[in-house]
Amino acid sequence: MSFGFAPKLAEHFRLTIKKIPMMNCKTRLSGLLLALLTSTAFGVGLDVAPAEPESPPASATVQGSPATGYFSTPNPDYFRQKLIANGIDPDSEQGRVITYWVVKIARDPAWRPVGAGQMPKLSAFWAIGLSPDDRLKVMRLLKDIATDPANDCRTSPLQETDFMAFAKKASPRTFEDGMEMLQIAMDSSKSGRAADHYSLADLLDAEACLNATPPLPPGTPGYPPGPCGQLVYAIDALDKSPEPTRERGSYDFLQVMSHGKAAFQSVLDDSVAYFDEHFDERRLPEAMRRSLPADGSRPLPYSRITVDAQWVNKTTPGDDAVFKDVFVNRRNNGVIGELVTADGWSDFTLSYRLASLRIQTVGTGMATTQMGTLEDLGAIAVANGALVPGESIHIAAPQPSEGGKSTDCVVGQSSPASQIFPSLKGAAIGLQCARAKKGGAMARWHTTWLPEYGILWTDSIDDEDGRTEAVIRNITIEGASQ
């Protein structure tokens, strides 16, 4: 394992690998979007001639015949009867707001596809089709719904799939907010604006920046208790973020709200694709590439090594977990890509000997970090040096990093690599390493340099949870890279 991986491994054990409450809140409130964007929510078609929309809700009037349905400008008496039959006073605030929007829907041809069941998928419509400004407007409307005293994030209006049932159960404020969101979507669809596209790396960067936001203290004024408060807090944090975090984060946020995948989940679903795209030395800055050996100049006896192993901690056995560690030798230049995967978590590293060139962790909860890239190219020269027993080595770490600016190691004695695992050949040189962590704590671990393979293997980590050891179950070595 690379130096970049080891300190994050210790942090991983304390993360419990589960979704934070904010994600649960997203799932609850996304029911409102489902109610508004399915054909059953509106019941009938919108096949009417265009007309100017009404202005204030209180003055809305409707005309037509009962046969045309709710949204085809029905007879006012007929519609009043429908409201009364559903327990809604037509002259109340709720009745006036509903009537206003029914008329607006019926008179605007842009709304016709909704009733005709021709809406695009939620993820394409809400998250991709909206401009950054419109995404923020939608988020603020969701915040308003979450802080509506009539709601507690568990009330049935947000889960209804029938328009009149939603109109009946929702407060005027929630109903108005929901329809405003759909109006934003309608206007966006008419604008012809090109859809936004962001790379997974950019979206992960936004997720990692937002992960740095401190958790919401219980009982904080202005935030409802439970999931609604978490949602409001998340929206506030995103709204206050600098660009480009806010723009990318709003896109990612609405992807999840519309039952799409957050960036971290897309990466976890196909970690190999992300690994191959971003943790290849050809994606490194040009100055760093020039500092690395030429392709073919550092031949190694494999193209891929796969290690099946388990983290074991006798003090906190609940932290035990199986994992797979894959080392890839792409070009026989001494640069090794490493992908570590466990349940709900992946760690990516690109290294050259003892130097980590690029690092990133992606996972559920708060595990995702920003991609860190080595800035101090002197670390490559340090990595090229011989390892002398008893010598201290100071090597710069990729930035940004939660694991400090550098790693300090003391070189130990050499022993046969077969002591690590029987099928390994050559020597194994132990290193006792430490790095300052966020908040002033220290991460300490023992790692082994395997010069025959050009890789580091972290044997154990010592922290406040005791000693965690990596126990190898099997190693598969595939043929030499061509």
Short mmCIF file of N, CA and C in Angstrom, two decimals, residues 265-341:
data_model
loop_
_atom_site.label_atom_id
_atom_site.label_comp_id
_atom_site.label_asym_id
_atom_site.label_seq_id
_atom_site.Cartn_x
_atom_site.Cartn_y
_atom_site.Cartn_z
N GLN A 265 -21.33 7.35 -5.52
CA GLN A 265 -21.96 6.06 -5.79
C GLN A 265 -21.62 5.59 -7.20
N SER A 266 -21.58 6.52 -8.17
CA SER A 266 -21.19 6.15 -9.53
C SER A 266 -19.78 5.58 -9.56
N VAL A 267 -18.89 6.17 -8.77
CA VAL A 267 -17.51 5.68 -8.72
C VAL A 267 -17.47 4.31 -8.04
N LEU A 268 -18.18 4.15 -6.93
CA LEU A 268 -18.16 2.86 -6.25
C LEU A 268 -18.75 1.75 -7.11
N ASP A 269 -19.70 2.11 -7.97
CA ASP A 269 -20.31 1.11 -8.85
C ASP A 269 -19.33 0.63 -9.92
N ASP A 270 -18.36 1.47 -10.27
CA ASP A 270 -17.35 1.08 -11.27
C ASP A 270 -16.02 1.74 -10.91
N SER A 271 -15.44 1.27 -9.82
CA SER A 271 -14.19 1.86 -9.35
C SER A 271 -13.05 1.67 -10.35
N VAL A 272 -13.07 0.57 -11.08
CA VAL A 272 -11.99 0.30 -12.03
C VAL A 272 -11.96 1.35 -13.13
N ALA A 273 -13.13 1.75 -13.63
CA ALA A 273 -13.17 2.75 -14.69
C ALA A 273 -12.61 4.08 -14.22
N TYR A 274 -12.98 4.50 -13.00
CA TYR A 274 -12.45 5.74 -12.45
C TYR A 274 -10.95 5.63 -12.22
N PHE A 275 -10.51 4.49 -11.74
CA PHE A 275 -9.09 4.23 -11.50
C PHE A 275 -8.30 4.34 -12.80
N ASP A 276 -8.77 3.70 -13.85
CA ASP A 276 -8.06 3.71 -15.12
C ASP A 276 -8.02 5.10 -15.76
N GLU A 277 -9.07 5.88 -15.52
CA GLU A 277 -9.12 7.19 -16.15
C GLU A 277 -8.26 8.22 -15.42
N HIS A 278 -8.31 8.24 -14.10
CA HIS A 278 -7.68 9.32 -13.35
C HIS A 278 -6.38 8.92 -12.64
N PHE A 279 -6.11 7.63 -12.49
CA PHE A 279 -4.90 7.21 -11.79
C PHE A 279 -3.97 6.46 -12.74
N ASP A 280 -3.72 7.14 -13.84
CA ASP A 280 -2.77 6.74 -14.86
C ASP A 280 -1.77 7.89 -14.96
N GLU A 281 -0.48 7.58 -15.01
CA GLU A 281 0.52 8.66 -15.01
C GLU A 281 0.38 9.62 -16.18
N ARG A 282 -0.28 9.20 -17.25
CA ARG A 282 -0.48 10.10 -18.37
C ARG A 282 -1.46 11.22 -18.06
N ARG A 283 -2.18 11.11 -16.93
CA ARG A 283 -3.08 12.17 -16.50
C ARG A 283 -2.42 13.13 -15.50
N LEU A 284 -1.15 12.89 -15.18
CA LEU A 284 -0.44 13.76 -14.25
C LEU A 284 0.02 15.04 -14.93
N PRO A 285 0.34 16.09 -14.17
CA PRO A 285 0.88 17.31 -14.76
C PRO A 285 2.15 17.00 -15.55
N GLU A 286 2.37 17.76 -16.62
CA GLU A 286 3.49 17.48 -17.52
C GLU A 286 4.83 17.52 -16.80
N ALA A 287 5.02 18.49 -15.90
CA ALA A 287 6.30 18.60 -15.19
C ALA A 287 6.59 17.34 -14.39
N MET A 288 5.57 16.75 -13.80
CA MET A 288 5.77 15.51 -13.04
C MET A 288 6.09 14.35 -13.97
N ARG A 289 5.41 14.28 -15.08
CA ARG A 289 5.67 13.19 -16.03
C ARG A 289 7.12 13.23 -16.51
N ARG A 290 7.65 14.43 -16.72
CA ARG A 290 9.04 14.55 -17.18
C ARG A 290 10.03 14.11 -16.11
N SER A 291 9.60 14.15 -14.84
CA SER A 291 10.48 13.76 -13.73
C SER A 291 10.50 12.25 -13.50
N LEU A 292 9.61 11.53 -14.15
CA LEU A 292 9.50 10.09 -13.96
C LEU A 292 10.32 9.34 -15.00
N PRO A 293 10.74 8.11 -14.70
CA PRO A 293 11.51 7.32 -15.68
C PRO A 293 10.71 7.06 -16.96
N ALA A 294 11.44 6.79 -18.03
CA ALA A 294 10.80 6.52 -19.32
C ALA A 294 10.11 5.16 -19.29
N ASP A 295 9.10 5.03 -20.13
CA ASP A 295 8.40 3.75 -20.23
C ASP A 295 9.40 2.65 -20.60
N GLY A 296 9.28 1.51 -19.92
CA GLY A 296 10.13 0.36 -20.20
C GLY A 296 11.46 0.37 -19.48
N SER A 297 11.80 1.47 -18.79
CA SER A 297 13.12 1.58 -18.16
C SER A 297 13.19 0.92 -16.78
N ARG A 298 12.06 0.54 -16.19
CA ARG A 298 12.03 -0.09 -14.87
C ARG A 298 11.15 -1.35 -14.94
N PRO A 299 11.62 -2.39 -15.66
CA PRO A 299 10.78 -3.60 -15.82
C PRO A 299 10.52 -4.30 -14.49
N LEU A 300 9.29 -4.78 -14.33
CA LEU A 300 8.86 -5.50 -13.15
C LEU A 300 8.23 -6.83 -13.58
N PRO A 301 8.28 -7.85 -12.72
CA PRO A 301 7.84 -9.20 -13.12
C PRO A 301 6.34 -9.43 -13.06
N TYR A 302 5.55 -8.41 -13.33
CA TYR A 302 4.10 -8.59 -13.29
C TYR A 302 3.41 -7.42 -14.00
N SER A 303 2.19 -7.67 -14.40
CA SER A 303 1.34 -6.58 -14.91
C SER A 303 0.29 -6.22 -13.87
N ARG A 304 -0.07 -7.20 -13.04
CA ARG A 304 -1.09 -6.95 -12.01
C ARG A 304 -0.88 -7.91 -10.83
N ILE A 305 -0.99 -7.37 -9.63
CA ILE A 305 -0.98 -8.19 -8.41
C ILE A 305 -2.28 -7.93 -7.68
N THR A 306 -2.99 -8.99 -7.32
CA THR A 306 -4.24 -8.86 -6.57
C THR A 306 -4.07 -9.53 -5.22
N VAL A 307 -4.31 -8.73 -4.18
CA VAL A 307 -4.18 -9.23 -2.81
C VAL A 307 -5.56 -9.27 -2.16
N ASP A 308 -5.96 -10.45 -1.73
CA ASP A 308 -7.19 -10.60 -0.95
C ASP A 308 -6.79 -10.65 0.52
N ALA A 309 -7.35 -9.73 1.31
CA ALA A 309 -6.88 -9.62 2.69
C ALA A 309 -8.02 -9.17 3.60
N GLN A 310 -7.68 -9.03 4.88
CA GLN A 310 -8.67 -8.63 5.87
C GLN A 310 -7.99 -7.74 6.90
N TRP A 311 -8.69 -6.65 7.28
CA TRP A 311 -8.24 -5.83 8.39
C TRP A 311 -8.76 -6.46 9.68
N VAL A 312 -7.88 -6.65 10.64
CA VAL A 312 -8.24 -7.30 11.89
C VAL A 312 -7.77 -6.42 13.05
N ASN A 313 -8.70 -6.14 13.97
CA ASN A 313 -8.37 -5.37 15.17
C ASN A 313 -8.97 -6.10 16.37
N LYS A 314 -8.11 -6.66 17.22
CA LYS A 314 -8.59 -7.43 18.36
C LYS A 314 -9.26 -6.55 19.41
N THR A 315 -8.89 -5.26 19.46
CA THR A 315 -9.49 -4.35 20.44
C THR A 315 -10.89 -3.94 20.02
N THR A 316 -11.08 -3.67 18.73
CA THR A 316 -12.38 -3.26 18.20
C THR A 316 -12.74 -4.17 17.03
N PRO A 317 -13.17 -5.40 17.31
CA PRO A 317 -13.44 -6.36 16.24
C PRO A 317 -14.56 -5.91 15.30
N GLY A 318 -15.39 -4.95 15.73
CA GLY A 318 -16.42 -4.45 14.83
C GLY A 318 -15.86 -3.71 13.64
N ASP A 319 -14.59 -3.31 13.71
CA ASP A 319 -13.94 -2.62 12.60
C ASP A 319 -13.36 -3.57 11.57
N ASP A 320 -13.34 -4.87 11.86
CA ASP A 320 -12.76 -5.83 10.92
C ASP A 320 -13.51 -5.80 9.59
N ALA A 321 -12.77 -5.94 8.51
CA ALA A 321 -13.41 -5.92 7.18
C ALA A 321 -12.49 -6.57 6.17
N VAL A 322 -13.09 -7.26 5.21
CA VAL A 322 -12.31 -7.83 4.11
C VAL A 322 -12.09 -6.74 3.06
N PHE A 323 -11.00 -6.83 2.33
CA PHE A 323 -10.72 -5.86 1.27
C PHE A 323 -9.88 -6.51 0.18
N LYS A 324 -9.86 -5.86 -0.97
CA LYS A 324 -9.04 -6.32 -2.09
C LYS A 324 -8.10 -5.18 -2.49
N ASP A 325 -6.83 -5.50 -2.65
CA ASP A 325 -5.82 -4.51 -3.01
C ASP A 325 -5.21 -4.93 -4.35
N VAL A 326 -5.36 -4.09 -5.37
CA VAL A 326 -4.86 -4.40 -6.70
C VAL A 326 -3.75 -3.42 -7.07
N PHE A 327 -2.59 -3.95 -7.47
CA PHE A 327 -1.47 -3.14 -7.94
C PHE A 327 -1.33 -3.35 -9.44
N VAL A 328 -1.22 -2.27 -10.20
CA VAL A 328 -1.15 -2.36 -11.66
C VAL A 328 0.13 -1.70 -12.16
N ASN A 329 0.91 -2.48 -12.90
CA ASN A 329 2.13 -1.99 -13.57
C ASN A 329 1.80 -1.79 -15.03
N ARG A 330 1.53 -0.56 -15.42
CA ARG A 330 1.05 -0.30 -16.78
C ARG A 330 2.18 -0.22 -17.80
N ARG A 331 3.32 0.41 -17.45
CA ARG A 331 4.31 0.75 -18.47
C ARG A 331 5.75 0.43 -18.09
N ASN A 332 5.95 -0.36 -17.07
CA ASN A 332 7.31 -0.74 -16.67
C ASN A 332 8.22 0.46 -16.51
N ASN A 333 7.69 1.50 -15.87
CA ASN A 333 8.49 2.70 -15.61
C ASN A 333 8.61 2.98 -14.11
N GLY A 334 8.24 2.02 -13.30
CA GLY A 334 8.31 2.17 -11.85
C GLY A 334 7.07 2.80 -11.23
N VAL A 335 6.16 3.32 -12.05
CA VAL A 335 4.92 3.93 -11.55
C VAL A 335 3.86 2.84 -11.40
N ILE A 336 3.26 2.77 -10.22
CA ILE A 336 2.29 1.72 -9.92
C ILE A 336 0.95 2.34 -9.54
N GLY A 337 -0.11 1.88 -10.17
CA GLY A 337 -1.46 2.26 -9.77
C GLY A 337 -1.98 1.27 -8.76
N GLU A 338 -2.67 1.78 -7.72
CA GLU A 338 -3.18 0.90 -6.68
C GLU A 338 -4.65 1.22 -6.40
N LEU A 339 -5.48 0.19 -6.41
CA LEU A 339 -6.91 0.33 -6.12
C LEU A 339 -7.27 -0.61 -4.98
N VAL A 340 -7.71 -0.03 -3.87
CA VAL A 340 -8.15 -0.80 -2.71
C VAL A 340 -9.66 -0.67 -2.60
N THR A 341 -10.36 -1.78 -2.53
CA THR A 341 -11.82 -1.74 -2.44
C THR A 341 -12.30 -2.56 -1.25
#
